[in-house]
CSV table of C-alpha atoms and ligand atoms in Angstrom, one decimal:
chain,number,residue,atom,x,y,z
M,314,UNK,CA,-44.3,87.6,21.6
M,315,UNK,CA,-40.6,86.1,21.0
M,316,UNK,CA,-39.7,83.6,24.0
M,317,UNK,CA,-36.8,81.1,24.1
M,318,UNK,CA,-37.4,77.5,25.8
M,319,UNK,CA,-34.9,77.1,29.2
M,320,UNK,CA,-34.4,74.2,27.6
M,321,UNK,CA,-30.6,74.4,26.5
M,322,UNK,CA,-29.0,72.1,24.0
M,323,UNK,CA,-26.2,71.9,22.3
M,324,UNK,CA,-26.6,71.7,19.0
M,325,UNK,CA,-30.2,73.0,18.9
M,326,UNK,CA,-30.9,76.9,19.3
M,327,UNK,CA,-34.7,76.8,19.7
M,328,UNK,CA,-37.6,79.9,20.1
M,329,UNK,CA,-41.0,80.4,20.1
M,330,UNK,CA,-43.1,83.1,18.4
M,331,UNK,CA,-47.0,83.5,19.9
M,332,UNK,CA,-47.9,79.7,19.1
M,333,UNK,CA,-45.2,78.7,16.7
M,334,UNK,CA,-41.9,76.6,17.5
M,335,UNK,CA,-38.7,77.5,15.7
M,336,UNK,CA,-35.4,75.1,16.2
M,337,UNK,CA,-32.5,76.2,14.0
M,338,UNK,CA,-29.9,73.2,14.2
M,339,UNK,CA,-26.7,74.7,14.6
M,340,UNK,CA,-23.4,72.5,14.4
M,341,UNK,CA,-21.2,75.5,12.1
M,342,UNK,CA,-17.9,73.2,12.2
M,343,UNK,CA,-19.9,70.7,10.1
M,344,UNK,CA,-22.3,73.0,8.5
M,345,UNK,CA,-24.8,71.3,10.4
M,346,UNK,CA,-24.4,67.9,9.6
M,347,UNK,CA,-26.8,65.5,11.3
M,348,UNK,CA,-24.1,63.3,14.8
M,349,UNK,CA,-25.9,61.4,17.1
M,350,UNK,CA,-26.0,64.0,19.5
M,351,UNK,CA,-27.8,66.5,17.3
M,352,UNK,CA,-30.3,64.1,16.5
M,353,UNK,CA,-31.0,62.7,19.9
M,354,UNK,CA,-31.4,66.0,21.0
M,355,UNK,CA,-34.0,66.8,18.2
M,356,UNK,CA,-35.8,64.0,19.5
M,357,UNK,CA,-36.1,65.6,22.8
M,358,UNK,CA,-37.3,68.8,21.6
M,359,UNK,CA,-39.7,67.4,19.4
M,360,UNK,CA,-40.7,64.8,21.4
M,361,UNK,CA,-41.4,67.8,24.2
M,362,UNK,CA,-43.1,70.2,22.1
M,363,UNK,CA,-46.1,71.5,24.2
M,364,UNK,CA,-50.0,71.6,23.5
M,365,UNK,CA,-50.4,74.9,22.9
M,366,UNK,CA,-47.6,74.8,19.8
M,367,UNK,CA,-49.8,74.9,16.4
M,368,UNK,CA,-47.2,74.6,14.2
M,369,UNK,CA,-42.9,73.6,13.9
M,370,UNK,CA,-40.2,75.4,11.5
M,371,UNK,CA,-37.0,73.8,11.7
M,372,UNK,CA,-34.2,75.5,9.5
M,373,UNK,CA,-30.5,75.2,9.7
M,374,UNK,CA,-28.2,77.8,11.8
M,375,UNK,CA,-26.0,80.0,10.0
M,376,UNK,CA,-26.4,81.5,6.0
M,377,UNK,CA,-24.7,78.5,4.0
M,378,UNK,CA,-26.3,75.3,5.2
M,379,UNK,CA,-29.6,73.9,6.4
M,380,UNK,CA,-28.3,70.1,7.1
M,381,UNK,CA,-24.8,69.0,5.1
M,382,UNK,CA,-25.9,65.3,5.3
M,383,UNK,CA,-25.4,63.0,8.1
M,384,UNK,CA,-22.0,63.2,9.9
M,385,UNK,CA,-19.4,61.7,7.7
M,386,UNK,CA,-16.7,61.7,10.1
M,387,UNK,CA,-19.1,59.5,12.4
M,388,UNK,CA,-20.2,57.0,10.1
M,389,UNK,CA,-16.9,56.6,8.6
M,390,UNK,CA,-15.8,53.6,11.1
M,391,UNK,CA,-19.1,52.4,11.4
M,392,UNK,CA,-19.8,48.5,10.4
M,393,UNK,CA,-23.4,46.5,9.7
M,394,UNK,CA,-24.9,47.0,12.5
M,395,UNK,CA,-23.6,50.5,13.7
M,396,UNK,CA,-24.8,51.8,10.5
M,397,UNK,CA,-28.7,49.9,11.1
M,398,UNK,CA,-28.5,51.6,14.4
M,399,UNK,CA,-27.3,54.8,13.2
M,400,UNK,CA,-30.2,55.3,10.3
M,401,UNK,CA,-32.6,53.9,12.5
M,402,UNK,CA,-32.4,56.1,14.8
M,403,UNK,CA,-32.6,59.4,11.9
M,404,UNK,CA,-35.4,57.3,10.3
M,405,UNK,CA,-37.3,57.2,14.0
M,406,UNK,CA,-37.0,61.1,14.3
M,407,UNK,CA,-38.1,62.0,10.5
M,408,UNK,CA,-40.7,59.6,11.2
M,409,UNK,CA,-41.5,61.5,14.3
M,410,UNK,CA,-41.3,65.1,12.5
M,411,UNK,CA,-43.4,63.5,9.4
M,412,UNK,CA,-46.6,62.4,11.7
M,413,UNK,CA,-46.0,65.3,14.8
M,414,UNK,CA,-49.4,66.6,15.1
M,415,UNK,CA,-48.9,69.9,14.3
M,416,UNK,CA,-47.7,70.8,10.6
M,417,UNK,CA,-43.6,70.7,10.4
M,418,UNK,CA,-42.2,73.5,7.8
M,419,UNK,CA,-38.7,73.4,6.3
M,420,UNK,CA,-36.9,76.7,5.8
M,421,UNK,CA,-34.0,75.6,3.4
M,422,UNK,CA,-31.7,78.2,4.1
M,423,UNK,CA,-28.4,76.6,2.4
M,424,UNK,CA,-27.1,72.9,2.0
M,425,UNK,CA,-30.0,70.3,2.1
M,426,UNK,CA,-27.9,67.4,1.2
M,427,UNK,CA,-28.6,63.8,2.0
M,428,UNK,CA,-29.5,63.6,5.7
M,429,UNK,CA,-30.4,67.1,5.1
M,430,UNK,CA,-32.9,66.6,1.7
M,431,UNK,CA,-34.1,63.7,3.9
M,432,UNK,CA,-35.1,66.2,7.1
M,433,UNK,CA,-36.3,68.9,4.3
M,434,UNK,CA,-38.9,65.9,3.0
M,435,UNK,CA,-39.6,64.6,6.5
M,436,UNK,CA,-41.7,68.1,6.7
M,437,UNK,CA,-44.8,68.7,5.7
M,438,UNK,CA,-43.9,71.9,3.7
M,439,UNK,CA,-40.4,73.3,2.3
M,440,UNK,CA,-40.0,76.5,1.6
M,441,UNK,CA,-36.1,77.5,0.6
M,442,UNK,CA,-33.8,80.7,0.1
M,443,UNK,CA,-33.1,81.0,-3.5
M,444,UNK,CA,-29.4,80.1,-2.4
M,445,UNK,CA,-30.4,76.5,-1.4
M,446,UNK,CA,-28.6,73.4,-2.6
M,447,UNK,CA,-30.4,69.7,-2.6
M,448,UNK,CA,-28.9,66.2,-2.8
M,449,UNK,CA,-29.0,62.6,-2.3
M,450,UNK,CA,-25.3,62.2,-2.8
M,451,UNK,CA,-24.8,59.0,-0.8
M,452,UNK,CA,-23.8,56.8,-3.5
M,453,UNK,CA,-20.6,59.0,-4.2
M,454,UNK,CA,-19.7,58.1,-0.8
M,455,UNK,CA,-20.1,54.0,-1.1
M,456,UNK,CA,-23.8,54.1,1.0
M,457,UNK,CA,-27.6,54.9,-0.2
M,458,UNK,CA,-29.6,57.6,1.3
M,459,UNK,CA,-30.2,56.3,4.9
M,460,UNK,CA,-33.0,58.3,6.8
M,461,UNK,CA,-35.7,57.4,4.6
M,462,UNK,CA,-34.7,59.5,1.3
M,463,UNK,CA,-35.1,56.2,-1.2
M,464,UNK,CA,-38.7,56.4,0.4
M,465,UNK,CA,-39.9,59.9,0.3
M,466,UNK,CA,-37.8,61.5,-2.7
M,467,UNK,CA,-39.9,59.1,-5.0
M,468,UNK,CA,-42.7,60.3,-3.3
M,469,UNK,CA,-42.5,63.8,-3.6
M,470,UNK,CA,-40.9,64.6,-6.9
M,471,UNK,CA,-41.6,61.1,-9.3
M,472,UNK,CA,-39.6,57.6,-9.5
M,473,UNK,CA,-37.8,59.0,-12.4
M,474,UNK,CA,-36.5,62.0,-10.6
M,475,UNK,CA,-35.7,60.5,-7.6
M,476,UNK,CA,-33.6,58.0,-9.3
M,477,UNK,CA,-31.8,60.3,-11.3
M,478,UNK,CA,-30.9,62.3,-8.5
M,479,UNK,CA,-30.0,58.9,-6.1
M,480,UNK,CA,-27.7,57.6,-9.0
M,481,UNK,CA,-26.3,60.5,-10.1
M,482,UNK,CA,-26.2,62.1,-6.6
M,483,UNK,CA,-26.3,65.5,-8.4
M,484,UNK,CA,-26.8,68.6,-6.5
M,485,UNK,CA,-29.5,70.7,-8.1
M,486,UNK,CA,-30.1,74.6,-7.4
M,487,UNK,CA,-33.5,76.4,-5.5
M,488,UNK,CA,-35.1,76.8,-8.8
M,489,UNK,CA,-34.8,73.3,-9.7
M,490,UNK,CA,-36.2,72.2,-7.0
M,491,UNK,CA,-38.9,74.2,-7.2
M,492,UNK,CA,-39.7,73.3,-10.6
M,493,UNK,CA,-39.6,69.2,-9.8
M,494,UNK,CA,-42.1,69.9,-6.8
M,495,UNK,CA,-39.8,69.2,-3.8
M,496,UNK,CA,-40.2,72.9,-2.8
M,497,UNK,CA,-42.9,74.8,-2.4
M,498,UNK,CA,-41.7,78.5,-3.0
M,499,UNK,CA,-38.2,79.9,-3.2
M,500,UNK,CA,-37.2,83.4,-1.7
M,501,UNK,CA,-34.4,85.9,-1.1
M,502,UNK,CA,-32.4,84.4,1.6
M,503,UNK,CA,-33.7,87.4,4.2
M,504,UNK,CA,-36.9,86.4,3.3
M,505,UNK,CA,-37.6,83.0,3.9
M,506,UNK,CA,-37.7,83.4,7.6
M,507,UNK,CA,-40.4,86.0,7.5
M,508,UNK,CA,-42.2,83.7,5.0
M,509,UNK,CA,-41.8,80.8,6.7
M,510,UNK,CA,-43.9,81.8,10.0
M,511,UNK,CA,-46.3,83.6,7.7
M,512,UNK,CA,-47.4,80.7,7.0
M,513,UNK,CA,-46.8,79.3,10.0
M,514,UNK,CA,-49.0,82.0,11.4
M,515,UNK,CA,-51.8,81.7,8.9
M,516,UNK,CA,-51.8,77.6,9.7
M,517,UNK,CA,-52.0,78.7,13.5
M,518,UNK,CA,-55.1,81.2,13.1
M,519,UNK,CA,-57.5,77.7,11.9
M,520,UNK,CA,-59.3,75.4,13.8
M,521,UNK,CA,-56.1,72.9,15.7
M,522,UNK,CA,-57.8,69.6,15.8
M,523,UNK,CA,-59.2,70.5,12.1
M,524,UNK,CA,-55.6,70.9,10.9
M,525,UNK,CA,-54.3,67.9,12.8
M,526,UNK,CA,-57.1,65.6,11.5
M,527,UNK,CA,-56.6,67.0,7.9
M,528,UNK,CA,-52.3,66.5,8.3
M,529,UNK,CA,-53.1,62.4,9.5
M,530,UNK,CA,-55.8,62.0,6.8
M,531,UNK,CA,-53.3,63.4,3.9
M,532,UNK,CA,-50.4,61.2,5.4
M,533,UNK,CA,-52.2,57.8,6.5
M,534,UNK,CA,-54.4,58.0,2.8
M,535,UNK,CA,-51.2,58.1,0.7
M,536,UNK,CA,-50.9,54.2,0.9
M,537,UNK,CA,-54.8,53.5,0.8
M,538,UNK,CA,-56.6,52.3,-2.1
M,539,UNK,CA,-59.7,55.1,-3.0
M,540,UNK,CA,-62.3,53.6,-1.0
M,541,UNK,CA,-60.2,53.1,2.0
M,542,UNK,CA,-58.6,56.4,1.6
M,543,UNK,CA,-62.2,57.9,1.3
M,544,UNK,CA,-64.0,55.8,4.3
M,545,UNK,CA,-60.8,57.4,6.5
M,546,UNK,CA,-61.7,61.0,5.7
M,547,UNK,CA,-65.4,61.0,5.9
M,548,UNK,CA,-64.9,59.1,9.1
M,549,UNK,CA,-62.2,62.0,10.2
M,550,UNK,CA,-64.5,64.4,8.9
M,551,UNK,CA,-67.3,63.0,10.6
M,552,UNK,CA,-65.5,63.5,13.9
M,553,UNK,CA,-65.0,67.2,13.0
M,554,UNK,CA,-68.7,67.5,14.1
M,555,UNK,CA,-67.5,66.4,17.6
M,556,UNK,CA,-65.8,69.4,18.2
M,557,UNK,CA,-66.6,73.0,19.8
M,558,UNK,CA,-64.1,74.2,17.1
M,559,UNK,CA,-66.5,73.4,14.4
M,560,UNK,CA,-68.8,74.6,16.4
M,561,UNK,CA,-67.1,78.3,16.6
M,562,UNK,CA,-65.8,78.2,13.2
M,563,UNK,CA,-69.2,78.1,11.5
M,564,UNK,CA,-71.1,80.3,14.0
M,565,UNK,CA,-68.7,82.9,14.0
M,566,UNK,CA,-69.1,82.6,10.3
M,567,UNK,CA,-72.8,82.6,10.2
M,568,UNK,CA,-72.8,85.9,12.7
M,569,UNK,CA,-70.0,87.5,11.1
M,570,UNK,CA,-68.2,87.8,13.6
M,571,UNK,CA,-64.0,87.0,14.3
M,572,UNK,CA,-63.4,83.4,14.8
M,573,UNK,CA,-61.8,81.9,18.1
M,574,UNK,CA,-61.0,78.3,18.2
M,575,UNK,CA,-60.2,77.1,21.3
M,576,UNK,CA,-58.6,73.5,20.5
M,577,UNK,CA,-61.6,71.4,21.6
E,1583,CO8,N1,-20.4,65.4,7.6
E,1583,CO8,C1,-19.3,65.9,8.3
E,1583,CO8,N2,-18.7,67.0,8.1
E,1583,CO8,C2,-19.1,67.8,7.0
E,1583,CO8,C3,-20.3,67.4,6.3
E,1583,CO8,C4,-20.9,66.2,6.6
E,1583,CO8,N3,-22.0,65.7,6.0
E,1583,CO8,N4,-20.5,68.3,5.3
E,1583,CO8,C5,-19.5,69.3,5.5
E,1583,CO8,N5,-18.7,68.9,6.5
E,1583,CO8,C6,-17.6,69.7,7.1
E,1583,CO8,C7,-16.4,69.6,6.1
E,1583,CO8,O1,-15.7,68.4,6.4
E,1583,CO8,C8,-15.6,70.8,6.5
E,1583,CO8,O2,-14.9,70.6,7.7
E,1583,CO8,P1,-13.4,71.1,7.9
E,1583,CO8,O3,-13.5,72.6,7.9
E,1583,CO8,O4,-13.0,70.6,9.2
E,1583,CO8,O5,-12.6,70.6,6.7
E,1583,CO8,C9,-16.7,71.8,6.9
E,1583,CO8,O6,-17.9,71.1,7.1
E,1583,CO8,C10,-16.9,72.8,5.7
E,1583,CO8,O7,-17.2,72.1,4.6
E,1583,CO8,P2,-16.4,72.3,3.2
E,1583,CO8,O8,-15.0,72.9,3.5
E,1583,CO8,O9,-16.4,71.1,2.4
E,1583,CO8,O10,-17.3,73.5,2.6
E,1583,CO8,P3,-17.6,73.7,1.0
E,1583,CO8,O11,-18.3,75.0,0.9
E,1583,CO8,O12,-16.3,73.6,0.2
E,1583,CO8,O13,-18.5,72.5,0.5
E,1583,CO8,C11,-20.4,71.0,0.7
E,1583,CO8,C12,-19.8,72.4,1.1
E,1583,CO8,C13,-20.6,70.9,-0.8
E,1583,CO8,C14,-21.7,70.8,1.5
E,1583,CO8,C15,-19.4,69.9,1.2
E,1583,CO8,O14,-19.0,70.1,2.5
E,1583,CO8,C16,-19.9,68.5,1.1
E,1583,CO8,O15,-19.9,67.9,0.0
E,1583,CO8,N6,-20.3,67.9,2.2
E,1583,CO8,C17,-20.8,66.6,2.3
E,1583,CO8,C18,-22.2,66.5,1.7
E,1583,CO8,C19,-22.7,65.0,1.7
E,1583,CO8,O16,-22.1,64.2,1.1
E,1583,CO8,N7,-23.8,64.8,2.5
E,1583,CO8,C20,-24.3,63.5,2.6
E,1583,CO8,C21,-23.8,62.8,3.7
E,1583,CO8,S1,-24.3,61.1,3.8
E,1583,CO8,C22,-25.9,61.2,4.4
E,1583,CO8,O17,-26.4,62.2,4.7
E,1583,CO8,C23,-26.6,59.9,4.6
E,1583,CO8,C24,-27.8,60.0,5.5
E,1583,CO8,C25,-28.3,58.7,5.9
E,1583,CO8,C26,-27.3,58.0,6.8
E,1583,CO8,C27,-27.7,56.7,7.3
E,1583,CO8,C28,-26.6,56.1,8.1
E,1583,CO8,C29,-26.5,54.7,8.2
C-alpha cells in the first residue's frame, strides 16, 4: 500500500510502501546537489522516521543524477570555519543514515559524485542503474572530500583505490564500480527501483530487532580487534534469546508454519 508522509519539504519528495521508506532528493536545477536546506531537511525526515519503518531507500529525483556533490555555488564564499560547519553538519547526517536502525539502501540512479559517492557509502547497501556515474572529485575543485568520503571510500573499496580515485578525482562508470566492490548490483535504469524495495521488502519480512542487532554488530565490530569484535556479537546474539521474535521465528519454523515477527 503506497502512502505519501503530510510531511512536505522542499527539496525531499518522500513515500512509503507497506513498511519501507522512500525519499528521492530532488533539487533538478543542481541535479541534486547536497545546500544546507536539503540536508537539514534530510535530517528531519530521517531523524522522524517512525517505528514501524523496517527499512530506508534514498535515491536521487529525476533520471541523470542521484547527488552532483555538495552545492558548489554555496561553498564557494565560504571561509575556515564556514566550511567546518558546513561538512560537519553532512558528516552528522551520513553519520545518522550510517547507524539509523533500520538498514539504509542507495538506489544510484545517475551522478554520485562527491557529496553524492559520500551519501551512496553512508548506506548500508548501493545498488545503481547501469547509467550511474561515481566520484571523489573535490581535489579538482581546491578541497578534499568533506562528508566523510576520505573515511569510508578506503573502507569500502581498498586504500589503493580510494586514493586513486581521491587524487585523481576520476569519475568511473556502473561497472566499475561494481567490479571495485562499492556497489552491490547494477541494473537497467527502470529497474533499479523495483530492485531496490525487493530487497527492501525481503529485509522487512525478518525478524526487526534481529536485523537491527545484526546492522550495529557489523558497524561497531569494524574498528574492534577479534576478541572484542567477537565478545560484542555473542553478547548481541545472546540478547536475541530475549526476544518473542526469536521466539516466533524458530517455532513457526519447527511447526512449519508462516512466520510473523512482531518487533519484540
Ligand atoms: N553544485 C552546484 N551546482 C551543480 C553541481 C554541484 N555539485 N553539480 C551540477 N550543478 C549544476 C550546474 O552548475 C548546472 O547549473 P546551470 O544549469 O545553472 O549551469 C546544472 O547543475 C547542470 O549541470 P551541468 O550543465 O554541468 O550538467 P552536465 O551534464 O554537463 O555535467 C556533471 C554533469 C558532470 C555532474 C557536472 O555538473 C559536474 O561536474 N558537477 C560538479 C560535480 C562535483 O564536482 N561534485 C563535487 C562537489 S564537492 C563535494 O561534494 C564536497 C562534499 C564535501 C563538502 C564539505 C564541505 C566543507
Amino acid at each position: 500500500m503506497e502512502q505519501t508522509y503530510t510531511q512536505e519539504y522542499e527539496f525531499l519528495k518522500v513515500s512509503r510502501q507497506d513498511r519501507i521508506a522512500v525519499v528521492a532528493i530532488s533539487a533538478p536545477k543542481s541535479l541534486n546537489a547536497l545546500n544546507s536546506v536539503i540536508i537539514g531537511e534530510l535530517t528531519h525526515f530521517i531523524s522522524n522516521i517512525d517505528e514501524d519503518t523496517r527499512a530506508l531507500i534514498i535515491t536521487g529525483d529525476g533520471e541523470k543524477s542521484f547527488v552532483a556533490g555538495a552545492d558548489i555555488s554555496e561553498m564557494a564564499t565560504l571561509d575556515r570555519i564556514g566550511g567546518c560547519a558546513f561538512g560537519q553538519a553532512g558528516a552528522d547526517l551520513f553519520r545518522m543514515i550510517e547507524t539509523l536502525p533500520i538498514p539504509v539502501i542507495a538506489a544510484v540512479n545517475g551522478f554520485a559524485l562527491g557529496g553524492g559517492c559520500e551519501l551512496a557509502m553512508a548506506c548500508d547497501i548501493r545498488l545503481a542503474s547501469n547509467k550511474a556515474k561515481f566520484g571523489q572529485p573535490e581535489v579538482g575543485l581546491g578541497i578534499i572530500p568533506g562528508f566523510s568520503g576520505t573515511v569510508r571510500l578506503a573502507r569500502t573499496v581498498g586504500m589503493g583505490y580510494a586514493k586513486e580515485m581521491i587524487y585523481t578525482g576520476k569519475i568511473i562508470r556502473a561497472d566499475e564500480a561494481l567490479r571495485i566492490g562499492l556497489v552491490n548490483a547494477i541494473y537497467e535504469p527502470e529497474a533499479l527501483m523495483d530492485a531496490a524495495m525487493e530487497m527492501a521488502k525481503k529485509i522487512a519480512a525478518n525478524a526487526p530487532i534481529a536485523v537491527r542487532y545484526a546492522k550495529t554488530c557489523i558497524n561497531e565490530e569494524w574498528d574492534m580487534n577479534a576478541d572484542d569484535a567477537i565478545e560484542f556479537e555473542t553478547e548481541f546474539f545472546g540478547r536475541c534469546f530475549d526476544t518473542e521474535d526469536q521466539k516466533e521465528g524458530m517455532q513457526a519454523f519447527l511447526n512449519k508454519t508462516p512466520v510473523e515477527f512482531k518487533n519484540r
